[in-house]
Short mmCIF file of C-alpha atoms in Angstrom, two decimals:
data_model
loop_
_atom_site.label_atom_id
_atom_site.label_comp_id
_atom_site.label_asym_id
_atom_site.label_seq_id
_atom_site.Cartn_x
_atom_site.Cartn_y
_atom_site.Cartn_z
CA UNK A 1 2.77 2.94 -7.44
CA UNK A 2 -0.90 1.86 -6.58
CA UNK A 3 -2.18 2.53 -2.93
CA UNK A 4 -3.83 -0.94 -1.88
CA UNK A 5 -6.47 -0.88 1.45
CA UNK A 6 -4.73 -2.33 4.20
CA UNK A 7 -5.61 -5.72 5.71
CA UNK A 8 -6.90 -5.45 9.40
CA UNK A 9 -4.93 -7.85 11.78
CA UNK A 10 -8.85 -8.49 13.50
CA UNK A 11 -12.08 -9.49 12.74
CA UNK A 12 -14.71 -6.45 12.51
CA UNK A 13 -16.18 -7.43 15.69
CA UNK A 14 -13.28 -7.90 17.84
CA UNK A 15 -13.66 -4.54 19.29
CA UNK A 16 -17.41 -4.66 20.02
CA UNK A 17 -18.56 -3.37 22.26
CA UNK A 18 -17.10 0.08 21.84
CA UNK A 19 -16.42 -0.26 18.24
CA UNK A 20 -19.57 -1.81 16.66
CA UNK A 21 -18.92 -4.43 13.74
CA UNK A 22 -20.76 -2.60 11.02
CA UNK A 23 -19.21 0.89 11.06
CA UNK A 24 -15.88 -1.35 11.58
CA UNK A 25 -16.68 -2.69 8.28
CA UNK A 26 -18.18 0.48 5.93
CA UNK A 27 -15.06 2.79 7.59
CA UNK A 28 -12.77 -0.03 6.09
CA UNK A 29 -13.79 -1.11 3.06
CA UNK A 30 -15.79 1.49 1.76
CA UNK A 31 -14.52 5.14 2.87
CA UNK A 32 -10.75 3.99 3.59
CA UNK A 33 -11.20 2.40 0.04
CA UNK A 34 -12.59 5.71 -1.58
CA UNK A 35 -9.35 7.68 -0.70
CA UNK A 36 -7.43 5.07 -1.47
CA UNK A 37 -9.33 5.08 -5.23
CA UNK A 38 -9.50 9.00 -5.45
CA UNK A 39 -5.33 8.87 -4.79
CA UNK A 40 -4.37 6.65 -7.21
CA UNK A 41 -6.72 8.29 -9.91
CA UNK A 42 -5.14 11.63 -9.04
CA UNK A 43 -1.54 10.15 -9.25
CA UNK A 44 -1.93 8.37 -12.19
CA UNK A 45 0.58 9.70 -15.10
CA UNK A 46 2.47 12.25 -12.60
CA UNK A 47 5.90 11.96 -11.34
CA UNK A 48 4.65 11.47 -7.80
CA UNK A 49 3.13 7.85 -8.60
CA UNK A 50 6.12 6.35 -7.48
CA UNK A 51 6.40 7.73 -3.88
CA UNK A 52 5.16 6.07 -1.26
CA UNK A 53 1.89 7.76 0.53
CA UNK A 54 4.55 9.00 3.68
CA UNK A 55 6.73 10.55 1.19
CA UNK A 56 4.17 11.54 -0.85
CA UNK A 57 1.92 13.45 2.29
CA UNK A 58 5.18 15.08 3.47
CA UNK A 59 5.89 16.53 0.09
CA UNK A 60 2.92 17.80 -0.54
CA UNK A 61 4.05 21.80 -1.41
CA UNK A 62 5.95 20.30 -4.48
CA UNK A 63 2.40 19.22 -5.76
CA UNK A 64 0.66 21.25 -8.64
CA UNK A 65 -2.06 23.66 -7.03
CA UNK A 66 -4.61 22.22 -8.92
CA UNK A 67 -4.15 18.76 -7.34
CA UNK A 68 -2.99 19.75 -3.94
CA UNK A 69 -6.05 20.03 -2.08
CA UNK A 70 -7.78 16.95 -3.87
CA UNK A 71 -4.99 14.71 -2.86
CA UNK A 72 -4.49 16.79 0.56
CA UNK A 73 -7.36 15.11 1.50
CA UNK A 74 -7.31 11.57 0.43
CA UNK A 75 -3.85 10.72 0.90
CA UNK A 76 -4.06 12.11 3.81
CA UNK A 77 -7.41 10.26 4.32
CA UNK A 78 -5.44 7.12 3.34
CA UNK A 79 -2.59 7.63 5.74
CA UNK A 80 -4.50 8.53 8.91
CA UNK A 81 -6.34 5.60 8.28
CA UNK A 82 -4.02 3.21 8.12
CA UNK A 83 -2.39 4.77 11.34
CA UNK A 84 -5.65 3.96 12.95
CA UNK A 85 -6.54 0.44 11.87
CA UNK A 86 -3.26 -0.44 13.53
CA UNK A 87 -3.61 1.29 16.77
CA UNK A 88 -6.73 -0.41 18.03
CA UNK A 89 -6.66 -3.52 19.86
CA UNK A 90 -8.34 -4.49 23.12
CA UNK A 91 -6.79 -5.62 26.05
CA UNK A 92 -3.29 -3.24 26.15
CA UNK A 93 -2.64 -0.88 28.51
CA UNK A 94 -0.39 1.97 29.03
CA UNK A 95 2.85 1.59 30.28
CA UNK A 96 6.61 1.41 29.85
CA UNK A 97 8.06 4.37 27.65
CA UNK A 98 5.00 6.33 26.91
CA UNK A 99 3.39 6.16 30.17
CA UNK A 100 6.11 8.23 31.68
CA UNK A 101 6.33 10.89 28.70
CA UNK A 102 2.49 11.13 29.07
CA UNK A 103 3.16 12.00 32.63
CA UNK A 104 6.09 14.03 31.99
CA UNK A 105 4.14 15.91 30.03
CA UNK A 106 0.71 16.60 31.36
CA UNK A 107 1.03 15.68 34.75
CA UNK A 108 -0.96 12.84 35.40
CA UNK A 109 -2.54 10.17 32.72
CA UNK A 110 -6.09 11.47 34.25
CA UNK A 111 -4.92 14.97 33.09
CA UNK A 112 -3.90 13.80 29.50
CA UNK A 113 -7.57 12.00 29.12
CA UNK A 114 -9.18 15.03 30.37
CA UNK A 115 -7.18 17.15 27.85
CA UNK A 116 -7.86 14.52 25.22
CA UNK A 117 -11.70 14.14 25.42
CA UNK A 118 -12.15 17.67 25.83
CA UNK A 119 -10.06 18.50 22.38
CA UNK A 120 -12.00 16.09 20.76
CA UNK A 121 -15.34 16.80 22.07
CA UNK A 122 -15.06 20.10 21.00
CA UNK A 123 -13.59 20.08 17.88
CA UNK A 124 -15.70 21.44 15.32
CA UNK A 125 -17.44 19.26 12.72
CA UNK A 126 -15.06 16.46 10.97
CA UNK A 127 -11.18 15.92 11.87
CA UNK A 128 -8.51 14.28 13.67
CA UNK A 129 -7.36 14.30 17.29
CA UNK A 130 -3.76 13.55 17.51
CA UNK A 131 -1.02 13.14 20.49
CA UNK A 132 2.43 13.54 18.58
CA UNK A 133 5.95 14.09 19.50
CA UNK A 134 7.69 16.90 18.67
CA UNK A 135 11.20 17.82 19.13
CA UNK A 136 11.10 15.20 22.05
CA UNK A 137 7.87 16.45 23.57
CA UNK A 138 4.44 15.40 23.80
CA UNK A 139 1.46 17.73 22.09
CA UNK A 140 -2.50 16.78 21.76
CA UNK A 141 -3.46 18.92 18.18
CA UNK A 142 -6.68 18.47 16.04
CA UNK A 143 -6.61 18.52 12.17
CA UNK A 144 -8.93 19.30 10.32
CA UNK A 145 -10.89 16.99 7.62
CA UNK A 146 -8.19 14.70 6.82
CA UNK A 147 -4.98 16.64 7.38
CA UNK A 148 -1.87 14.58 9.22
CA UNK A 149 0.85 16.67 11.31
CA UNK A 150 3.19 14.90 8.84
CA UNK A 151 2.23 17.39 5.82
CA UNK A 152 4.26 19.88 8.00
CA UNK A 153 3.86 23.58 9.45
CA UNK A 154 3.91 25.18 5.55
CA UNK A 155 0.70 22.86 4.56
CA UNK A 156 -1.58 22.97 7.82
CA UNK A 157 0.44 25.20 10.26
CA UNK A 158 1.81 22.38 12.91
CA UNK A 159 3.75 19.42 12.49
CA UNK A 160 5.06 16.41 14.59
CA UNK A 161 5.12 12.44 14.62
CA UNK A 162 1.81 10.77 15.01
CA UNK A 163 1.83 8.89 18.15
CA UNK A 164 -1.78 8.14 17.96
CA UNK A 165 -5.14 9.65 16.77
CA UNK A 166 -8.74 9.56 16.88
CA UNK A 167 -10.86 9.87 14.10
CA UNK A 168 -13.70 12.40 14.61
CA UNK A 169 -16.00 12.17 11.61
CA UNK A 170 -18.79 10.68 12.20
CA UNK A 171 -18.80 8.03 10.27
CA UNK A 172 -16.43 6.83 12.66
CA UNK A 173 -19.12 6.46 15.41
CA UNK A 174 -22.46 7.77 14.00
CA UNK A 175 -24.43 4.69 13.81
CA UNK A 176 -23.71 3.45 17.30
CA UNK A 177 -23.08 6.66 19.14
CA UNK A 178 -25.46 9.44 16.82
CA UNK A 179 -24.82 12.86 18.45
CA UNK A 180 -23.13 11.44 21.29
CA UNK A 181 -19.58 11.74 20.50
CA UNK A 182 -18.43 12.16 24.08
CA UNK A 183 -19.21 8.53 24.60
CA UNK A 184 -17.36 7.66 21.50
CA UNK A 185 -14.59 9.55 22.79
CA UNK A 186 -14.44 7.85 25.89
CA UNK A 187 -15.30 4.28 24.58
CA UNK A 188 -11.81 4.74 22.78
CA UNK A 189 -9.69 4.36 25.64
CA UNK A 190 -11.00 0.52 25.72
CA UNK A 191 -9.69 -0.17 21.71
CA UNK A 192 -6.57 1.71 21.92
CA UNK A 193 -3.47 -0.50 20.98
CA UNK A 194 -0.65 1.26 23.59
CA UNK A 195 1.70 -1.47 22.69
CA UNK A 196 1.70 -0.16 19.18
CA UNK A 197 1.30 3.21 20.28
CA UNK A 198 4.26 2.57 22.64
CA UNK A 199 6.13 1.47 19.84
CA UNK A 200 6.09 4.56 17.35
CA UNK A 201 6.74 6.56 20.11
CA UNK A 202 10.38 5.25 20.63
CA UNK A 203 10.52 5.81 16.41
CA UNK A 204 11.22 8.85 16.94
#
């Protein structure tokens, strides 16, 4: 099975201003596209090429050492990605279902963003912020590089269901934002897609 890069269900632009067209565009078809390549090189002629990347990034301790770390990182690279290209949309807001488990959880939604930027904003160098579910409740986590809570507790030492994440590498927001990732941080409450969001939350 080859990996393919996902079609986006928007234009580049459409989440200008805080999302600028151009890194829209390179973080799409250029370094989504390079772990897609990279995975399908590194599958090629095994008995994993038939798995599908979610079966493939939660059986990743059945993988040969001296492939496990390459393909650590770009299917997990390919997977995060694609769980962000769906999760941004303008316009949404939070409600229903996850709105109250947010609450439940952290107290308020103005503790939950507080908890969220600061995670992110201090995570060091390149990685993921994620809220996931767990056994039914609500965590924030970071990964690092391109590890996914899906590759389990024996791979990266946590697990859970992605709910939602933000990428923190910066080519995700380096040439509109530079140094500032704060901003970036915050600009990403305006692009999240909480319907979608929302919706893998009552997936599991």
């Amino acid at each position: 099975m080859s990996y393919s890069l996902p079609s986006l269900s928007y234009p580049y632009d459409s989440l200008e201003p805080y999302l600028d067209t151009r890194t829209m565009e390179i973080h799409h078809t250029k370094h989504h596209q390079t772990y897609i390549n990279n995975a399908n090189m590194a599958l090629k002629g095994t008995v994993f090429d038939n798995l599908t990347a979610y079966e493939l990034i939660t059986n990743l301790d059945k993988i040969h050492q001296d492939k496990k770390t390459f393909l650590r990182n770009n299917i997990g690279g390919h997977v995060n990605h694609s769980i962000f290209w769906k999760l941004l949309k303008k316009g949404t807001s939070l409600k229903n279902e996850l709105q109250i488990a947010i609450k439940d959880n952290f107290g308020s939604i103005e503790e939950f963003k507080e908890k969220f930027e600061l995670l992110a904003s201090s995570h060091f160098g390149s990685g993921w912020i994620w809220l996931i579910n767990k056994n039914d409740k609500l965590f924030l986590t970071s990964t690092n590089n391109q590890d996914n809570p899906l590759m389990g507790e024996n791979i990266i030492g946590i697990s859970g269901y992605p709910i939602f994440g933000l990428d923190v590498w910066e080519h995700a927001y380096y040439l509109k934002y530079q140094n500032r990732r704060l901003d970036y941080i915050k600009a990403f409450w305006n692009v999240i897609n909480w319907d979608e969001a929302n919706k893998r939350f009552l997936s599991k």
